[in-house]
Coordinates of C-alpha atoms in Angstrom, one line a residue:
Chain A
M1061 CA 15.0 19.8 -67.8
C1062 CA 13.6 18.0 -70.8
G1063 CA 9.8 18.0 -70.8
V1064 CA 9.5 14.5 -72.1
C1065 CA 11.6 12.3 -69.9
G1066 CA 13.3 14.6 -67.4
C1067 CA 16.8 14.4 -68.9
G1068 CA 18.8 17.5 -68.5
A1069 CA 22.0 19.3 -68.0
G1070 CA 22.5 18.2 -64.5
E1071 CA 25.7 17.3 -62.9
V1072 CA 27.4 13.9 -63.4
R1073 CA 29.2 12.3 -60.5
I1074 CA 31.6 9.4 -60.9
E1075 CA 32.9 7.7 -57.8
G1076 CA 36.3 9.0 -57.1
G1077 CA 36.1 11.4 -60.0
G1078 CA 34.4 14.5 -58.5
Q1079 CA 31.6 16.3 -60.2
E1080 CA 31.4 17.6 -63.7
A1081 CA 29.3 20.5 -64.7
L1082 CA 27.9 19.5 -68.1
L1083 CA 27.4 23.1 -69.3
P1084 CA 29.1 25.1 -70.4
G1085 CA 32.4 24.1 -71.9
R1086 CA 31.7 20.4 -72.0
Y1087 CA 32.9 20.0 -75.5
R1088 CA 36.3 19.4 -76.9
P1089 CA 37.1 20.1 -80.5
L1090 CA 37.2 16.9 -82.5
R1091 CA 40.6 15.8 -83.8
G1092 CA 41.1 15.2 -87.5
P1093 CA 39.7 16.9 -90.5
V1094 CA 36.2 18.2 -90.3
A1095 CA 34.6 20.0 -93.2
F1096 CA 32.9 23.2 -92.4
G1097 CA 32.0 24.7 -95.7
F1098 CA 31.9 28.5 -96.0
F1099 CA 29.6 30.0 -98.5
P1100 CA 30.0 33.7 -98.5
G1101 CA 27.7 35.6 -100.8
R1102 CA 24.6 33.4 -100.0
S1103 CA 22.6 35.4 -97.6
S1104 CA 19.1 35.4 -96.4
G1105 CA 16.7 38.2 -97.0
Q1106 CA 16.2 38.8 -93.3
G1107 CA 19.7 39.6 -92.3
G1108 CA 20.9 41.2 -95.5
E1109 CA 24.6 41.0 -96.4
R1110 CA 25.6 40.7 -92.7
T1111 CA 24.6 37.1 -92.6
R1112 CA 26.4 34.1 -94.2
R1113 CA 25.8 30.4 -94.2
L1114 CA 28.1 27.8 -92.9
R1115 CA 27.6 24.3 -94.2
V1116 CA 28.2 22.0 -91.3
E1117 CA 26.7 18.6 -92.0
R1118 CA 27.6 17.0 -88.7
D1119 CA 25.8 14.2 -87.0
I1120 CA 24.3 15.4 -83.8
L1121 CA 25.5 12.3 -82.0
A1122 CA 29.0 12.5 -83.6
L1123 CA 30.6 13.8 -80.4
N1124 CA 29.2 10.8 -78.4
D1125 CA 30.2 8.4 -81.2
T1126 CA 33.8 9.7 -81.2
E1127 CA 34.1 9.1 -77.5
A1128 CA 32.4 5.7 -77.9
G1129 CA 35.0 4.8 -80.6
A1130 CA 37.8 5.7 -78.2
N1131 CA 36.3 3.5 -75.5
R1132 CA 35.9 0.6 -77.9
R1133 CA 39.5 0.8 -79.0
W1134 CA 40.6 1.0 -75.4
L1135 CA 38.6 -2.1 -74.5
M1136 CA 39.5 -4.1 -77.6
A1137 CA 43.2 -3.4 -77.0
R1138 CA 42.8 -5.1 -73.6
R1139 CA 40.5 -7.9 -75.0
I1140 CA 37.8 -6.8 -72.6
L1141 CA 34.3 -7.8 -73.5
A1142 CA 32.0 -4.9 -72.6
L1143 CA 28.2 -5.4 -72.5
N1144 CA 25.7 -2.6 -72.0
L1145 CA 22.7 -3.8 -69.9
V1146 CA 19.5 -1.9 -70.6
S1147 CA 16.0 -2.2 -69.4
S1148 CA 13.1 -0.3 -67.8
P1149 CA 13.5 0.3 -64.0
G1150 CA 12.8 -2.8 -62.0
A1151 CA 13.4 -5.5 -64.7
G1152 CA 16.0 -7.0 -62.5
K1153 CA 19.3 -5.9 -64.0
T1154 CA 21.2 -5.6 -60.8
S1155 CA 19.9 -8.9 -59.3
L1156 CA 20.8 -10.6 -62.6
L1157 CA 24.3 -9.0 -62.4
V1158 CA 24.8 -10.1 -58.8
R1159 CA 23.9 -13.7 -59.7
T1160 CA 26.1 -13.6 -62.8
V1161 CA 29.2 -12.3 -61.1
E1162 CA 28.8 -14.8 -58.3
A1163 CA 28.6 -17.6 -60.9
L1164 CA 31.7 -16.3 -62.7
Q1165 CA 33.8 -15.8 -59.6
G1166 CA 37.1 -17.6 -59.8
R1167 CA 36.5 -18.4 -63.5
W1168 CA 36.7 -15.0 -65.2
P1169 CA 37.6 -11.5 -64.0
V1170 CA 34.6 -9.2 -63.9
A1171 CA 34.2 -5.5 -63.4
V1172 CA 31.0 -3.4 -63.3
I1173 CA 30.0 0.2 -64.1
E1174 CA 26.7 1.1 -62.5
G1175 CA 24.6 4.0 -63.9
D1176 CA 21.8 5.5 -61.8
Q1177 CA 20.5 9.0 -61.4
Q1178 CA 21.3 8.9 -57.7
T1179 CA 22.8 6.7 -54.9
C1180 CA 25.6 4.2 -54.9
F1181 CA 23.2 1.3 -53.8
D1182 CA 23.8 -0.7 -57.0
A1183 CA 27.6 -0.5 -56.9
E1184 CA 27.5 -1.4 -53.3
R1185 CA 25.5 -4.5 -54.0
I1186 CA 28.0 -5.6 -56.6
R1187 CA 31.0 -4.8 -54.4
A1188 CA 29.5 -7.0 -51.7
T1189 CA 30.2 -10.0 -54.0
G1190 CA 33.8 -9.0 -54.1
V1191 CA 33.7 -7.7 -57.7
A1192 CA 35.1 -4.2 -58.5
A1193 CA 32.3 -1.7 -59.3
L1194 CA 32.2 2.0 -60.0
Q1195 CA 29.0 4.1 -59.7
I1196 CA 28.2 6.8 -62.1
N1197 CA 25.4 9.2 -61.0
T1198 CA 23.9 11.0 -63.9
G1199 CA 22.1 13.6 -61.8
K1200 CA 19.1 14.6 -63.9
G1201 CA 20.4 12.7 -66.9
C1202 CA 18.4 9.8 -68.2
H1203 CA 21.1 7.7 -69.8
L1204 CA 24.9 7.0 -69.7
D1205 CA 26.9 8.5 -72.5
A1206 CA 30.3 7.5 -73.9
R1207 CA 32.1 10.3 -72.2
M1208 CA 31.0 9.2 -68.7
V1209 CA 32.1 5.7 -69.4
G1210 CA 35.4 6.9 -70.8
R1211 CA 36.0 8.8 -67.5
A1212 CA 35.1 5.8 -65.4
L1213 CA 37.3 3.2 -67.2
P1214 CA 40.7 4.4 -65.9
G1215 CA 39.4 4.5 -62.4
L1216 CA 37.8 1.1 -62.5
K1217 CA 40.9 -0.4 -64.2
P1218 CA 39.3 -3.6 -65.6
V1219 CA 42.0 -6.2 -66.1
E1220 CA 43.0 -7.5 -69.5
G1221 CA 40.8 -10.2 -70.8
S1222 CA 38.0 -9.4 -68.4
L1223 CA 34.3 -9.0 -68.7
L1224 CA 32.9 -5.5 -68.2
F1225 CA 29.2 -5.0 -67.5
I1226 CA 27.8 -1.5 -67.9
E1227 CA 24.4 -1.3 -66.2
N1228 CA 22.7 1.6 -67.8
V1229 CA 20.1 3.9 -66.2
G1230 CA 16.8 2.1 -65.9
N1231 CA 15.1 3.6 -69.0
L1232 CA 13.8 1.8 -72.1
V1233 CA 14.0 4.9 -74.3
C1234 CA 17.1 7.1 -74.2
P1235 CA 20.0 4.7 -73.7
A1236 CA 19.1 3.1 -77.1
A1237 CA 20.7 6.1 -78.9
F1238 CA 23.9 6.4 -77.0
D1239 CA 26.8 4.1 -78.0
L1240 CA 29.1 3.6 -75.0
G1241 CA 31.8 1.6 -76.9
E1242 CA 30.2 -1.8 -75.9
A1243 CA 30.4 -5.0 -77.9
A1244 CA 26.7 -5.4 -77.6
K1245 CA 23.6 -4.1 -75.9
V1246 CA 21.7 -6.7 -73.8
V1247 CA 18.1 -5.7 -73.1
V1248 CA 16.4 -7.2 -70.1
L1249 CA 12.6 -7.6 -70.2
S1250 CA 10.8 -9.1 -67.2
V1251 CA 7.5 -11.0 -67.3
T1252 CA 6.0 -8.6 -64.8
E1253 CA 6.0 -6.0 -67.6
G1254 CA 3.7 -6.1 -70.6
D1255 CA 4.5 -8.6 -73.4
D1256 CA 3.9 -5.8 -75.8
K1257 CA 6.9 -3.7 -74.6
P1258 CA 9.0 -4.5 -77.7
L1259 CA 6.4 -2.7 -79.9
K1260 CA 5.9 0.1 -77.5
Y1261 CA 9.7 0.8 -77.1
P1262 CA 11.0 -0.4 -80.5
D1263 CA 14.3 1.5 -80.6
M1264 CA 15.8 -0.4 -77.7
F1265 CA 14.9 -3.8 -79.1
A1266 CA 16.2 -2.8 -82.5
A1267 CA 19.5 -1.7 -80.9
A1268 CA 20.0 -4.9 -78.8
R1269 CA 21.8 -8.1 -79.8
L1270 CA 20.4 -10.2 -77.0
M1271 CA 17.1 -10.1 -75.0
L1272 CA 17.0 -11.7 -71.6
L1273 CA 13.5 -12.5 -70.5
N1274 CA 13.8 -12.4 -66.7
K1275 CA 11.6 -13.5 -63.8
T1276 CA 10.3 -16.5 -65.6
D1277 CA 9.6 -18.1 -62.2
L1278 CA 6.6 -15.6 -62.0
L1279 CA 5.1 -16.7 -65.3
P1280 CA 2.3 -18.8 -63.6
Y1281 CA 1.1 -15.7 -61.8
V1282 CA 1.0 -13.0 -64.5
D1283 CA -0.7 -12.6 -67.9
F1284 CA 2.4 -12.6 -70.0
S1285 CA 2.7 -14.5 -73.2
V1286 CA 6.3 -15.4 -74.0
E1287 CA 5.3 -16.3 -77.5
R1288 CA 3.8 -12.9 -78.1
A1289 CA 6.7 -11.0 -76.6
L1290 CA 9.2 -12.9 -78.8
E1291 CA 7.1 -12.4 -81.9
F1292 CA 6.9 -8.7 -81.2
A1293 CA 10.6 -8.4 -80.4
R1294 CA 11.6 -10.2 -83.6
R1295 CA 9.3 -8.0 -85.7
I1296 CA 11.5 -5.2 -84.6
N1297 CA 14.8 -7.1 -84.8
P1298 CA 14.7 -10.4 -86.6
Q1299 CA 18.4 -11.1 -85.6
L1300 CA 17.6 -10.7 -81.9
E1301 CA 18.9 -13.6 -79.7
V1302 CA 16.6 -14.5 -76.8
L1303 CA 17.2 -16.3 -73.5
L1304 CA 14.7 -17.0 -70.8
L1305 CA 15.9 -17.0 -67.2
S1306 CA 15.1 -16.2 -63.6
A1307 CA 17.8 -14.4 -61.7
R1308 CA 16.0 -15.3 -58.5
T1309 CA 15.8 -19.1 -58.9
G1310 CA 18.8 -19.5 -61.3
E1311 CA 16.7 -21.2 -63.9
G1312 CA 18.2 -20.5 -67.4
M1313 CA 21.4 -19.0 -66.0
D1314 CA 23.6 -21.7 -67.6
A1315 CA 22.6 -20.7 -71.1
W1316 CA 23.3 -17.0 -70.3
L1317 CA 26.8 -17.9 -68.9
A1318 CA 27.4 -20.0 -72.1
W1319 CA 26.4 -17.0 -74.2
L1320 CA 28.8 -14.8 -72.3
E1321 CA 31.7 -17.3 -72.8
A1322 CA 31.0 -17.5 -76.5
R1323 CA 31.1 -13.7 -76.8
A1324 CA 34.4 -13.7 -74.8
V1325 CA 35.9 -15.9 -77.4
D1326 CA 34.9 -13.3 -80.0
A1327 CA 36.4 -10.5 -77.9
G1328 CA 39.7 -12.4 -77.5
G1329 CA 39.9 -12.6 -81.3
A1330 CA 39.6 -8.8 -81.7
G1331 CA 42.6 -7.4 -83.4
A1332 CA 42.8 -3.8 -82.2
R1333 CA 46.2 -2.7 -81.0
D1334 CA 45.4 1.0 -80.5
Q1335 CA 46.0 1.7 -76.8
G1336 CA 43.9 4.9 -77.0
R1337 CA 42.9 7.4 -74.3
P1338 CA 46.5 8.0 -73.1
E1339 CA 45.4 11.2 -71.5
Q1340 CA 43.4 9.3 -68.9
A1341 CA 45.8 6.5 -68.2
G1342 CA 47.3 8.1 -65.2
Q1343 CA 44.2 9.0 -63.4
E1344 CA 43.7 7.3 -60.0
A1345 CA 40.5 6.0 -58.7
Q1346 CA 39.3 6.5 -55.1
R1347 CA 36.6 4.5 -53.6
S1348 CA 34.9 7.1 -51.6
C1349 CA 31.4 8.1 -52.4
C1350 CA 28.1 8.0 -50.6
Chain B
M224 CA 13.7 11.1 -75.4
H225 CA 17.1 12.6 -74.5
E226 CA 16.3 15.8 -76.4
M227 CA 18.3 17.8 -73.8
S228 CA 21.4 15.9 -74.6
L229 CA 20.9 16.3 -78.3
A230 CA 20.4 20.1 -77.8
E231 CA 23.7 20.1 -75.9
S232 CA 25.4 18.3 -78.8
I233 CA 24.0 20.9 -81.2
R234 CA 25.5 23.6 -79.0
G235 CA 28.8 21.8 -79.1
I236 CA 28.7 21.7 -82.9
V237 CA 27.9 25.4 -83.0
D238 CA 30.9 26.1 -80.7
E239 CA 33.2 24.0 -83.0
A240 CA 32.0 25.8 -86.1
R241 CA 32.7 29.2 -84.4
E242 CA 36.2 28.2 -83.6
R243 CA 36.9 27.4 -87.2
N244 CA 34.9 30.3 -88.8
P245 CA 34.5 33.0 -86.2
F246 CA 31.1 34.7 -86.1
E247 CA 29.2 36.9 -83.7
R248 CA 25.9 35.1 -83.4
V249 CA 23.8 32.4 -85.0
R250 CA 20.6 33.5 -86.7
T251 CA 19.3 30.1 -87.8
V252 CA 20.3 26.5 -87.1
V253 CA 19.2 24.1 -89.8
L254 CA 18.7 20.4 -88.9
A255 CA 18.0 17.3 -91.0
L256 CA 15.9 15.0 -88.7
G257 CA 15.2 11.5 -89.8
E258 CA 11.6 10.3 -89.2
L259 CA 13.1 7.1 -87.6
A260 CA 15.7 9.0 -85.5
A261 CA 13.5 8.8 -82.4
V262 CA 13.5 12.5 -81.8
E263 CA 10.4 14.5 -80.9
P264 CA 10.8 17.8 -82.8
E265 CA 8.7 19.9 -80.4
S266 CA 10.6 18.6 -77.4
L267 CA 13.9 19.4 -79.2
R268 CA 12.7 22.9 -79.9
F269 CA 11.9 23.4 -76.2
C270 CA 15.3 22.1 -75.1
F271 CA 17.1 24.0 -77.9
D272 CA 15.8 27.3 -76.6
A273 CA 16.9 26.5 -73.1
V274 CA 20.3 25.1 -73.9
M275 CA 21.3 28.0 -76.3
K276 CA 20.8 30.7 -73.7
G277 CA 24.0 32.6 -72.9
G278 CA 25.7 31.4 -76.1
P279 CA 26.1 32.6 -79.6
A280 CA 22.9 30.8 -80.7
E281 CA 20.7 32.3 -78.0
G282 CA 17.4 33.3 -79.6
A283 CA 18.3 31.5 -82.9
E284 CA 15.6 30.0 -85.1
L285 CA 15.6 26.2 -85.2
R286 CA 14.7 25.1 -88.7
I287 CA 14.0 21.3 -88.9
E288 CA 13.9 19.6 -92.3
Q289 CA 12.2 16.2 -91.9
V290 CA 13.8 13.3 -93.7
P291 CA 11.4 10.4 -94.5
G292 CA 12.2 7.0 -93.2
Q293 CA 13.3 4.4 -95.8
G294 CA 13.3 0.7 -95.6
W295 CA 14.2 -2.5 -97.5
C296 CA 12.4 -5.7 -97.2
R297 CA 14.5 -8.8 -96.6
A298 CA 11.7 -11.1 -97.7
C299 CA 10.7 -9.5 -101.1
A300 CA 13.6 -7.1 -101.7
S301 CA 11.4 -4.1 -102.3
S302 CA 12.2 -0.6 -101.1
M303 CA 9.7 1.6 -99.3
V304 CA 9.0 4.7 -97.3
L305 CA 8.9 3.6 -93.7
H306 CA 7.1 5.6 -91.0
A307 CA 7.9 3.4 -87.9
L308 CA 10.3 0.7 -87.0
Y309 CA 7.7 -2.0 -86.6
E310 CA 5.7 -1.5 -89.8
P311 CA 5.3 -4.5 -92.1
C312 CA 6.4 -4.4 -95.7
P313 CA 3.5 -2.9 -97.7
A314 CA 4.3 -5.2 -100.6
C315 CA 4.5 -8.6 -99.0
G316 CA 3.4 -8.1 -95.3
A317 CA 6.6 -9.4 -93.8
Y318 CA 8.0 -7.9 -90.6
G319 CA 11.6 -7.0 -89.9
V320 CA 12.1 -4.4 -92.7
E321 CA 15.6 -3.1 -92.7
V322 CA 16.0 0.6 -92.2
T323 CA 18.0 2.1 -95.0
G324 CA 17.5 5.9 -94.4
G325 CA 15.8 8.5 -92.3
N326 CA 17.4 7.3 -89.0
R327 CA 20.0 10.1 -88.7
M328 CA 20.0 13.6 -87.3
Q329 CA 22.4 16.2 -88.6
V330 CA 23.2 19.8 -88.2
L331 CA 23.1 20.8 -91.9
E332 CA 24.0 24.5 -91.8
L333 CA 24.2 27.6 -89.7
E334 CA 23.1 31.0 -90.8
V335 CA 25.5 33.3 -88.9
E336 CA 26.4 37.0 -88.7

């Protein structure tokens, strides 16, 4: 396990999809031309002529990015707007999602992928509203990656033109680096956290398109300066859009729903025709976990 | 931050390279690590040793070449070396400097036998 945040090569479990040992043999060779230069004759002193150097020049996240690209094509071909919700644990992502899917019911088809280390509690909360949800348990993993989402999509079967929320593992650090194929990352910050969080965890605020400042109903009771939080967030990301809301009271929800509808118009205009991921199209989902 | 996942990806890149250019074992893995790539080199070393066990790169040396962060100021259009995402522009003091380099992480080359 990673000594910094506890991430590790645990076992991923997707509802209906069984378990996947992440090591060994997780990797599939990439399709398409990849340049691996071979430089015989250049050898280090230590190993003598037995050693040779292979020029690789591959991005370490290239494997994830390839999977994310496939997810994005799959989603765009179906005009599905996918949003990756990220925050620290307890910022209110799931409560916000429950409130959001309830408000959208009958207006817009919604599906949800839930990411947590353990339990199906969050997916069950979403399903209680009548909306389709699939839980991914990352085991010891500290973030969702594109491959997990790619495996979950055919099981969840989000309908054409729908809205897909991907609720990431509660973690303001690691999910910033992993593209899942989403249209945008939405970072949720709550007023019960520090207003200096954008500076303390800059990568997430740099990666996000929208920041939702949640739990505004608690502002009278906490030492949280909205002005300071926004100034810090925009130092990191000047283009960051910001909305203030309370998932508990419903204050500010209208602006969030309007933001979603504006993004849906963008997604409907997307021109991709690539159906992608045919190898997974036939997989069936089962709703039996936990 | 997610160094274990990154170490697993490095192992994947080693396996791919081996499929294309078979070798017995890896003596050295050379990485280019951007200063703004949000990776802790010491943590990555720890994870690297753990993840490479049982594979062709078990016991390999991990050589990390640090790539300095680079930025461009939207306000005054000057370029600079950038050590952190939230630093103001040293020329004009404005925040929101755009990152133009040093945010990637690459496996540059493998020394194999």
